[in-house]
Amino acid sequence: DIQMTQSPSSLSASVGDRVTITCRASQSISRYLNWYQQKPGKAPKLLIYAASSLQSAVSSRFSGSGSGTDFTLTISSLQPEDFATYYCQQSYGTPQTFGQGTKVEIK
Amino acid sequence: QITLKESGPALVKPTQTLTLTCTFSGFSLSTSGVGVGWIRQPPGKALEWLALIYWDDDKRYRPSLESRLTITKDTSKNQVVLTMTNMDPVDTATYYCARRGEYSGPFDFWGQGTLVTVSS
């Protein structure tokens, strides 16, 4: 299995902060990397696909970058509705593994 | 408008077989490249990919659970069914179905999830 490791596991930030979450794959996955946002009691929501493509109707303050094994999700200016847990997922190989999640909390 | 909805029992006993149905609308599982997958999430834990079925009936399973899982589709009913045998309390989780719009693509639309508790 391809292991996906996110860091940090959690972070505290203030509204307006720039936030960066990283995801590392245990082997090269090209750009087959997706990012999801999940709020408590809700299903995950796709934010970024193919490492850097913004899903339709998702705010442009979310951006993604990377290729191979190292990827980042950046929130340019954190908003109150962005406090949630974020997951990366590789869609390169089977099983299509997820990272362990990064919880973004209010400072 | 694309929607997916999971249905099935909320409670199963250990050793029983779980059958979950994903009923979807707004897309066809006979369209080239499209797939529907199942993902679960134990309470307070991370997402875990379980299985995926493609438009051409290609099926993929999580290797560690493959002996317990079966995924099938009924294109005429717009349904995908997941069965998991020999349920154990560690299988307690919210089970989601989701659409994969293209081969090797992301899960772009998700169901609301259904909580399954395994307990005697």
PDB file of C-alpha atoms in Angstrom:
ATOM      1  CA  ASP A   1       0.000   0.000   0.000  1.00  0.00           C
ATOM      2  CA  ILE A   2       1.087   3.586  -0.618  1.00  0.00           C
ATOM      3  CA  GLN A   3       1.286   5.349   2.738  1.00  0.00           C
ATOM      4  CA  MET A   4       0.181   8.973   2.962  1.00  0.00           C
ATOM      5  CA  THR A   5       1.595  11.018   5.836  1.00  0.00           C
ATOM      6  CA  GLN A   6       0.181  14.429   6.654  1.00  0.00           C
ATOM      7  CA  SER A   7       1.739  17.066   8.840  1.00  0.00           C
ATOM      8  CA  PRO A   8       0.923  18.537  11.166  1.00  0.00           C
ATOM      9  CA  SER A   9      -1.804  16.351  12.687  1.00  0.00           C
ATOM     10  CA  SER A  10      -3.412  19.483  14.072  1.00  0.00           C
ATOM     11  CA  LEU A  11      -2.804  23.205  14.134  1.00  0.00           C
ATOM     12  CA  SER A  12      -4.256  26.285  15.746  1.00  0.00           C
ATOM     13  CA  ALA A  13      -4.595  29.397  13.643  1.00  0.00           C
ATOM     14  CA  SER A  14      -6.404  32.706  13.590  1.00  0.00           C
ATOM     15  CA  VAL A  15      -8.784  34.123  11.037  1.00  0.00           C
ATOM     16  CA  GLY A  16      -6.720  35.712   8.297  1.00  0.00           C
ATOM     17  CA  ASP A  17      -3.687  33.475   8.790  1.00  0.00           C
ATOM     18  CA  ARG A  18      -1.965  31.691   5.936  1.00  0.00           C
ATOM     19  CA  VAL A  19      -2.070  27.948   6.593  1.00  0.00           C
ATOM     20  CA  THR A  20      -0.022  25.216   4.931  1.00  0.00           C
ATOM     21  CA  ILE A  21      -0.584  21.475   5.293  1.00  0.00           C
ATOM     22  CA  THR A  22       1.808  18.954   3.829  1.00  0.00           C
ATOM     23  CA  CYS A  23       1.265  15.426   2.567  1.00  0.00           C
ATOM     24  CA  ARG A  24       4.005  12.963   1.733  1.00  0.00           C
ATOM     25  CA  ALA A  25       3.552   9.728  -0.207  1.00  0.00           C
ATOM     26  CA  SER A  26       5.692   6.662   0.468  1.00  0.00           C
ATOM     27  CA  GLN A  27       6.392   6.362  -3.272  1.00  0.00           C
ATOM     28  CA  SER A  28       5.940   8.566  -6.312  1.00  0.00           C
ATOM     29  CA  ILE A  29       2.304   9.164  -7.221  1.00  0.00           C
ATOM     30  CA  SER A  30       2.949  11.690  -9.992  1.00  0.00           C
ATOM     31  CA  ARG A  31       0.196  14.266  -9.500  1.00  0.00           C
ATOM     32  CA  TYR A  32      -2.571  11.860  -8.473  1.00  0.00           C
ATOM     33  CA  LEU A  33      -3.178  13.678  -5.211  1.00  0.00           C
ATOM     34  CA  ASN A  34      -6.491  15.057  -3.966  1.00  0.00           C
ATOM     35  CA  TRP A  35      -7.460  17.175  -0.964  1.00  0.00           C
ATOM     36  CA  TYR A  36     -10.736  17.035   0.952  1.00  0.00           C
ATOM     37  CA  GLN A  37     -12.283  19.113   3.709  1.00  0.00           C
ATOM     38  CA  GLN A  38     -14.477  17.480   6.333  1.00  0.00           C
ATOM     39  CA  LYS A  39     -16.577  19.186   8.968  1.00  0.00           C
ATOM     40  CA  PRO A  40     -17.993  17.324  11.988  1.00  0.00           C
ATOM     41  CA  GLY A  41     -20.875  15.038  11.093  1.00  0.00           C
ATOM     42  CA  LYS A  42     -20.543  15.775   7.377  1.00  0.00           C
ATOM     43  CA  ALA A  43     -19.189  13.945   4.365  1.00  0.00           C
ATOM     44  CA  PRO A  44     -15.823  14.992   2.946  1.00  0.00           C
ATOM     45  CA  LYS A  45     -15.854  17.699   0.283  1.00  0.00           C
ATOM     46  CA  LEU A  46     -13.416  17.727  -2.619  1.00  0.00           C
ATOM     47  CA  LEU A  47     -11.260  20.861  -2.691  1.00  0.00           C
ATOM     48  CA  ILE A  48      -8.285  20.123  -4.938  1.00  0.00           C
ATOM     49  CA  TYR A  49      -7.678  17.320  -7.445  1.00  0.00           C
ATOM     50  CA  ALA A  50      -4.665  16.353  -9.531  1.00  0.00           C
ATOM     51  CA  ALA A  51      -2.456  18.135  -6.985  1.00  0.00           C
ATOM     52  CA  SER A  52      -3.325  21.670  -8.013  1.00  0.00           C
ATOM     53  CA  SER A  53      -6.690  21.838  -9.817  1.00  0.00           C
ATOM     54  CA  LEU A  54      -9.384  23.689  -7.912  1.00  0.00           C
ATOM     55  CA  GLN A  55     -12.700  21.897  -7.783  1.00  0.00           C
ATOM     56  CA  SER A  56     -15.674  23.829  -9.163  1.00  0.00           C
ATOM     57  CA  ALA A  57     -17.260  26.290  -6.708  1.00  0.00           C
ATOM     58  CA  VAL A  58     -14.388  26.008  -4.211  1.00  0.00           C
ATOM     59  CA  SER A  59     -12.933  29.269  -2.956  1.00  0.00           C
ATOM     60  CA  SER A  60      -9.722  30.434  -4.636  1.00  0.00           C
ATOM     61  CA  ARG A  61      -8.094  30.920  -1.222  1.00  0.00           C
ATOM     62  CA  PHE A  62      -7.442  27.159  -1.407  1.00  0.00           C
ATOM     63  CA  SER A  63      -4.510  26.063  -3.531  1.00  0.00           C
ATOM     64  CA  GLY A  64      -2.454  22.942  -3.971  1.00  0.00           C
ATOM     65  CA  SER A  65       1.007  22.167  -5.250  1.00  0.00           C
ATOM     66  CA  GLY A  66       3.529  19.361  -5.571  1.00  0.00           C
ATOM     67  CA  SER A  67       4.297  16.250  -7.537  1.00  0.00           C
ATOM     68  CA  GLY A  68       6.001  12.938  -6.998  1.00  0.00           C
ATOM     69  CA  THR A  69       5.988  12.392  -3.239  1.00  0.00           C
ATOM     70  CA  ASP A  70       5.589  15.832  -1.659  1.00  0.00           C
ATOM     71  CA  PHE A  71       2.452  17.953  -1.753  1.00  0.00           C
ATOM     72  CA  THR A  72       1.019  20.979   0.008  1.00  0.00           C
ATOM     73  CA  LEU A  73      -2.413  22.480   0.586  1.00  0.00           C
ATOM     74  CA  THR A  74      -2.415  26.198   1.299  1.00  0.00           C
ATOM     75  CA  ILE A  75      -5.248  28.344   2.623  1.00  0.00           C
ATOM     76  CA  SER A  76      -4.213  31.889   1.820  1.00  0.00           C
ATOM     77  CA  SER A  77      -6.369  33.673   4.401  1.00  0.00           C
ATOM     78  CA  LEU A  78      -8.157  31.452   6.883  1.00  0.00           C
ATOM     79  CA  GLN A  79     -11.870  32.120   7.231  1.00  0.00           C
ATOM     80  CA  PRO A  80     -14.231  30.992  10.027  1.00  0.00           C
ATOM     81  CA  GLU A  81     -15.816  28.388   7.748  1.00  0.00           C
ATOM     82  CA  ASP A  82     -12.405  26.801   7.070  1.00  0.00           C
ATOM     83  CA  PHE A  83     -12.052  25.319  10.524  1.00  0.00           C
ATOM     84  CA  ALA A  84     -12.303  21.626   9.732  1.00  0.00           C
ATOM     85  CA  THR A  85     -10.240  18.497   9.170  1.00  0.00           C
ATOM     86  CA  TYR A  86      -8.344  18.164   5.896  1.00  0.00           C
ATOM     87  CA  TYR A  87      -7.366  14.886   4.224  1.00  0.00           C
ATOM     88  CA  CYS A  88      -5.085  14.119   1.334  1.00  0.00           C
ATOM     89  CA  GLN A  89      -5.752  11.053  -0.824  1.00  0.00           C
ATOM     90  CA  GLN A  90      -3.744   9.369  -3.542  1.00  0.00           C
ATOM     91  CA  SER A  91      -5.640   8.047  -6.556  1.00  0.00           C
ATOM     92  CA  TYR A  92      -2.572   6.520  -8.214  1.00  0.00           C
ATOM     93  CA  GLY A  93      -2.733   2.978  -6.910  1.00  0.00           C
ATOM     94  CA  THR A  94      -5.027   0.521  -5.153  1.00  0.00           C
ATOM     95  CA  PRO A  95      -5.916   0.889  -2.330  1.00  0.00           C
ATOM     96  CA  GLN A  96      -6.492   4.604  -2.781  1.00  0.00           C
ATOM     97  CA  THR A  97      -5.173   5.620   0.598  1.00  0.00           C
ATOM     98  CA  PHE A  98      -5.945   8.697   2.646  1.00  0.00           C
ATOM     99  CA  GLY A  99      -3.707  10.589   5.004  1.00  0.00           C
ATOM    100  CA  GLN A 100      -4.491  10.587   8.708  1.00  0.00           C
ATOM    101  CA  GLY A 101      -5.970  14.079   8.578  1.00  0.00           C
ATOM    102  CA  THR A 102      -5.032  17.558   9.770  1.00  0.00           C
ATOM    103  CA  LYS A 103      -7.418  19.290  12.136  1.00  0.00           C
ATOM    104  CA  VAL A 104      -7.431  23.066  11.806  1.00  0.00           C
ATOM    105  CA  GLU A 105      -8.648  24.705  15.001  1.00  0.00           C
ATOM    106  CA  ILE A 106      -9.308  28.243  16.107  1.00  0.00           C
ATOM    107  CA  LYS A 107      -6.505  29.896  18.073  1.00  0.00           C
TER     108      LYS A 107
ATOM    109  CA  GLN B   1     -27.616  17.453  -9.987  1.00  0.00           C
ATOM    110  CA  ILE B   2     -25.565  14.523  -8.746  1.00  0.00           C
ATOM    111  CA  THR B   3     -26.625  12.855  -5.518  1.00  0.00           C
ATOM    112  CA  LEU B   4     -25.718   9.643  -3.734  1.00  0.00           C
ATOM    113  CA  LYS B   5     -27.354   8.103  -0.689  1.00  0.00           C
ATOM    114  CA  GLU B   6     -26.356   5.127   1.405  1.00  0.00           C
ATOM    115  CA  SER B   7     -28.871   2.773   2.982  1.00  0.00           C
ATOM    116  CA  GLY B   8     -28.593  -0.265   5.185  1.00  0.00           C
ATOM    117  CA  PRO B   9     -28.862  -1.464   8.766  1.00  0.00           C
ATOM    118  CA  ALA B  10     -27.719   0.786  11.574  1.00  0.00           C
ATOM    119  CA  LEU B  11     -26.907  -2.168  13.805  1.00  0.00           C
ATOM    120  CA  VAL B  12     -25.436  -5.574  12.980  1.00  0.00           C
ATOM    121  CA  LYS B  13     -24.283  -8.361  15.252  1.00  0.00           C
ATOM    122  CA  PRO B  14     -20.744  -9.758  15.251  1.00  0.00           C
ATOM    123  CA  THR B  15     -20.199 -12.430  12.563  1.00  0.00           C
ATOM    124  CA  GLN B  16     -23.172 -11.195  10.531  1.00  0.00           C
ATOM    125  CA  THR B  17     -22.947  -9.953   6.954  1.00  0.00           C
ATOM    126  CA  LEU B  18     -23.461  -6.262   6.249  1.00  0.00           C
ATOM    127  CA  THR B  19     -25.201  -5.208   3.051  1.00  0.00           C
ATOM    128  CA  LEU B  20     -25.131  -1.542   2.086  1.00  0.00           C
ATOM    129  CA  THR B  21     -26.777   0.022  -0.930  1.00  0.00           C
ATOM    130  CA  CYS B  22     -25.722   3.234  -2.633  1.00  0.00           C
ATOM    131  CA  THR B  23     -28.511   4.755  -4.718  1.00  0.00           C
ATOM    132  CA  PHE B  24     -27.412   7.555  -6.983  1.00  0.00           C
ATOM    133  CA  SER B  25     -28.818   9.990  -9.510  1.00  0.00           C
ATOM    134  CA  GLY B  26     -27.534  12.581 -11.950  1.00  0.00           C
ATOM    135  CA  PHE B  27     -24.991  10.337 -13.646  1.00  0.00           C
ATOM    136  CA  SER B  28     -24.753   6.913 -15.224  1.00  0.00           C
ATOM    137  CA  LEU B  29     -22.479   4.065 -14.180  1.00  0.00           C
ATOM    138  CA  SER B  30     -22.390   2.971 -17.802  1.00  0.00           C
ATOM    139  CA  THR B  31     -20.434   6.092 -18.814  1.00  0.00           C
ATOM    140  CA  SER B  32     -16.809   5.369 -19.660  1.00  0.00           C
ATOM    141  CA  GLY B  33     -14.418   6.133 -16.822  1.00  0.00           C
ATOM    142  CA  VAL B  34     -17.036   6.513 -14.094  1.00  0.00           C
ATOM    143  CA  GLY B  35     -16.789   4.571 -10.857  1.00  0.00           C
ATOM    144  CA  VAL B  36     -18.517   4.368  -7.478  1.00  0.00           C
ATOM    145  CA  GLY B  37     -16.555   3.585  -4.360  1.00  0.00           C
ATOM    146  CA  TRP B  38     -17.065   2.902  -0.680  1.00  0.00           C
ATOM    147  CA  ILE B  39     -15.095   4.616   2.052  1.00  0.00           C
ATOM    148  CA  ARG B  40     -15.545   4.228   5.807  1.00  0.00           C
ATOM    149  CA  GLN B  41     -14.606   6.251   8.847  1.00  0.00           C
ATOM    150  CA  PRO B  42     -14.536   4.812  12.382  1.00  0.00           C
ATOM    151  CA  PRO B  43     -15.667   7.320  15.020  1.00  0.00           C
ATOM    152  CA  GLY B  44     -12.976   9.969  15.507  1.00  0.00           C
ATOM    153  CA  LYS B  45     -10.628   8.339  13.009  1.00  0.00           C
ATOM    154  CA  ALA B  46      -9.442   8.817   9.441  1.00  0.00           C
ATOM    155  CA  LEU B  47     -11.047   7.837   6.160  1.00  0.00           C
ATOM    156  CA  GLU B  48     -10.402   4.326   4.851  1.00  0.00           C
ATOM    157  CA  TRP B  49     -10.967   3.344   1.223  1.00  0.00           C
ATOM    158  CA  LEU B  50     -12.731  -0.026   0.879  1.00  0.00           C
ATOM    159  CA  ALA B  51     -13.777  -0.833  -2.675  1.00  0.00           C
ATOM    160  CA  LEU B  52     -14.541   0.611  -6.088  1.00  0.00           C
ATOM    161  CA  ILE B  53     -16.477  -0.547  -9.125  1.00  0.00           C
ATOM    162  CA  TYR B  54     -16.096   0.953 -12.578  1.00  0.00           C
ATOM    163  CA  TRP B  55     -18.443   1.397 -15.518  1.00  0.00           C
ATOM    164  CA  ASP B  56     -16.971  -1.676 -17.186  1.00  0.00           C
ATOM    165  CA  ASP B  57     -17.511  -3.836 -14.054  1.00  0.00           C
ATOM    166  CA  ASP B  58     -13.826  -3.690 -13.125  1.00  0.00           C
ATOM    167  CA  LYS B  59     -13.693  -4.097  -9.340  1.00  0.00           C
ATOM    168  CA  ARG B  60     -10.987  -3.084  -6.889  1.00  0.00           C
ATOM    169  CA  TYR B  61     -10.760  -3.949  -3.206  1.00  0.00           C
ATOM    170  CA  ARG B  62      -8.689  -2.986  -0.214  1.00  0.00           C
ATOM    171  CA  PRO B  63      -6.266  -5.911  -0.082  1.00  0.00           C
ATOM    172  CA  SER B  64      -6.496  -6.361   3.692  1.00  0.00           C
ATOM    173  CA  LEU B  65     -10.300  -6.731   3.463  1.00  0.00           C
ATOM    174  CA  GLU B  66     -10.668  -8.311   0.032  1.00  0.00           C
ATOM    175  CA  SER B  67     -11.720 -11.713   1.360  1.00  0.00           C
ATOM    176  CA  ARG B  68     -14.671 -10.094   3.165  1.00  0.00           C
ATOM    177  CA  LEU B  69     -15.846  -7.597   0.556  1.00  0.00           C
ATOM    178  CA  THR B  70     -18.013  -7.854  -2.547  1.00  0.00           C
ATOM    179  CA  ILE B  71     -19.067  -4.886  -4.654  1.00  0.00           C
ATOM    180  CA  THR B  72     -21.688  -5.096  -7.398  1.00  0.00           C
ATOM    181  CA  LYS B  73     -23.668  -2.691  -9.521  1.00  0.00           C
ATOM    182  CA  ASP B  74     -27.136  -2.553 -11.012  1.00  0.00           C
ATOM    183  CA  THR B  75     -26.914   0.039 -13.745  1.00  0.00           C
ATOM    184  CA  SER B  76     -30.634  -0.057 -14.494  1.00  0.00           C
ATOM    185  CA  LYS B  77     -31.457   0.800 -10.877  1.00  0.00           C
ATOM    186  CA  ASN B  78     -28.565   3.256 -10.422  1.00  0.00           C
ATOM    187  CA  GLN B  79     -27.353   1.286  -7.422  1.00  0.00           C
ATOM    188  CA  VAL B  80     -24.093  -0.079  -6.096  1.00  0.00           C
ATOM    189  CA  VAL B  81     -24.133  -2.691  -3.351  1.00  0.00           C
ATOM    190  CA  LEU B  82     -21.329  -3.488  -0.905  1.00  0.00           C
ATOM    191  CA  THR B  83     -21.384  -6.611   1.207  1.00  0.00           C
ATOM    192  CA  MET B  84     -18.967  -7.217   4.062  1.00  0.00           C
ATOM    193  CA  THR B  85     -18.942 -10.590   5.763  1.00  0.00           C
ATOM    194  CA  ASN B  86     -18.002 -11.598   9.293  1.00  0.00           C
ATOM    195  CA  MET B  87     -18.581  -8.189  10.851  1.00  0.00           C
ATOM    196  CA  ASP B  88     -16.644  -7.296  13.992  1.00  0.00           C
ATOM    197  CA  PRO B  89     -16.960  -4.405  16.459  1.00  0.00           C
ATOM    198  CA  VAL B  90     -13.864  -2.822  14.873  1.00  0.00           C
ATOM    199  CA  ASP B  91     -15.946  -2.418  11.695  1.00  0.00           C
ATOM    200  CA  THR B  92     -18.134   0.120  13.476  1.00  0.00           C
ATOM    201  CA  ALA B  93     -17.940   3.210  11.286  1.00  0.00           C
ATOM    202  CA  THR B  94     -19.747   5.669   9.081  1.00  0.00           C
ATOM    203  CA  TYR B  95     -19.819   4.182   5.587  1.00  0.00           C
ATOM    204  CA  TYR B  96     -19.815   6.538   2.614  1.00  0.00           C
ATOM    205  CA  CYS B  97     -20.322   5.923  -1.067  1.00  0.00           C
ATOM    206  CA  ALA B  98     -18.820   8.370  -3.540  1.00  0.00           C
ATOM    207  CA  ARG B  99     -18.534   8.896  -7.270  1.00  0.00           C
ATOM    208  CA  ARG B 100     -15.286   8.805  -9.135  1.00  0.00           C
ATOM    209  CA  GLY B 101     -15.945  10.844 -12.254  1.00  0.00           C
ATOM    210  CA  GLU B 102     -12.978   9.623 -14.234  1.00  0.00           C
ATOM    211  CA  TYR B 103     -10.409   6.876 -14.115  1.00  0.00           C
ATOM    212  CA  SER B 104      -7.726   7.744 -11.530  1.00  0.00           C
ATOM    213  CA  GLY B 105      -9.699  10.834 -10.564  1.00  0.00           C
ATOM    214  CA  PRO B 106     -10.889  11.994  -7.163  1.00  0.00           C
ATOM    215  CA  PHE B 107     -14.141  11.241  -5.392  1.00  0.00           C
ATOM    216  CA  ASP B 108     -16.019  14.324  -6.513  1.00  0.00           C
ATOM    217  CA  PHE B 109     -19.470  13.641  -5.065  1.00  0.00           C
ATOM    218  CA  TRP B 110     -20.223  11.893  -1.771  1.00  0.00           C
ATOM    219  CA  GLY B 111     -23.254  10.514  -0.016  1.00  0.00           C
ATOM    220  CA  GLN B 112     -24.155  11.721   3.464  1.00  0.00           C
ATOM    221  CA  GLY B 113     -22.897   8.506   5.052  1.00  0.00           C
ATOM    222  CA  THR B 114     -24.576   5.890   7.194  1.00  0.00           C
ATOM    223  CA  LEU B 115     -23.397   4.873  10.656  1.00  0.00           C
ATOM    224  CA  VAL B 116     -23.121   1.135  11.167  1.00  0.00           C
ATOM    225  CA  THR B 117     -22.594  -0.162  14.684  1.00  0.00           C
ATOM    226  CA  VAL B 118     -21.433  -3.722  15.261  1.00  0.00           C
ATOM    227  CA  SER B 119     -22.559  -4.963  18.640  1.00  0.00           C
ATOM    228  CA  SER B 120     -24.236  -7.949  20.191  1.00  0.00           C
TER     229      SER B 120
END
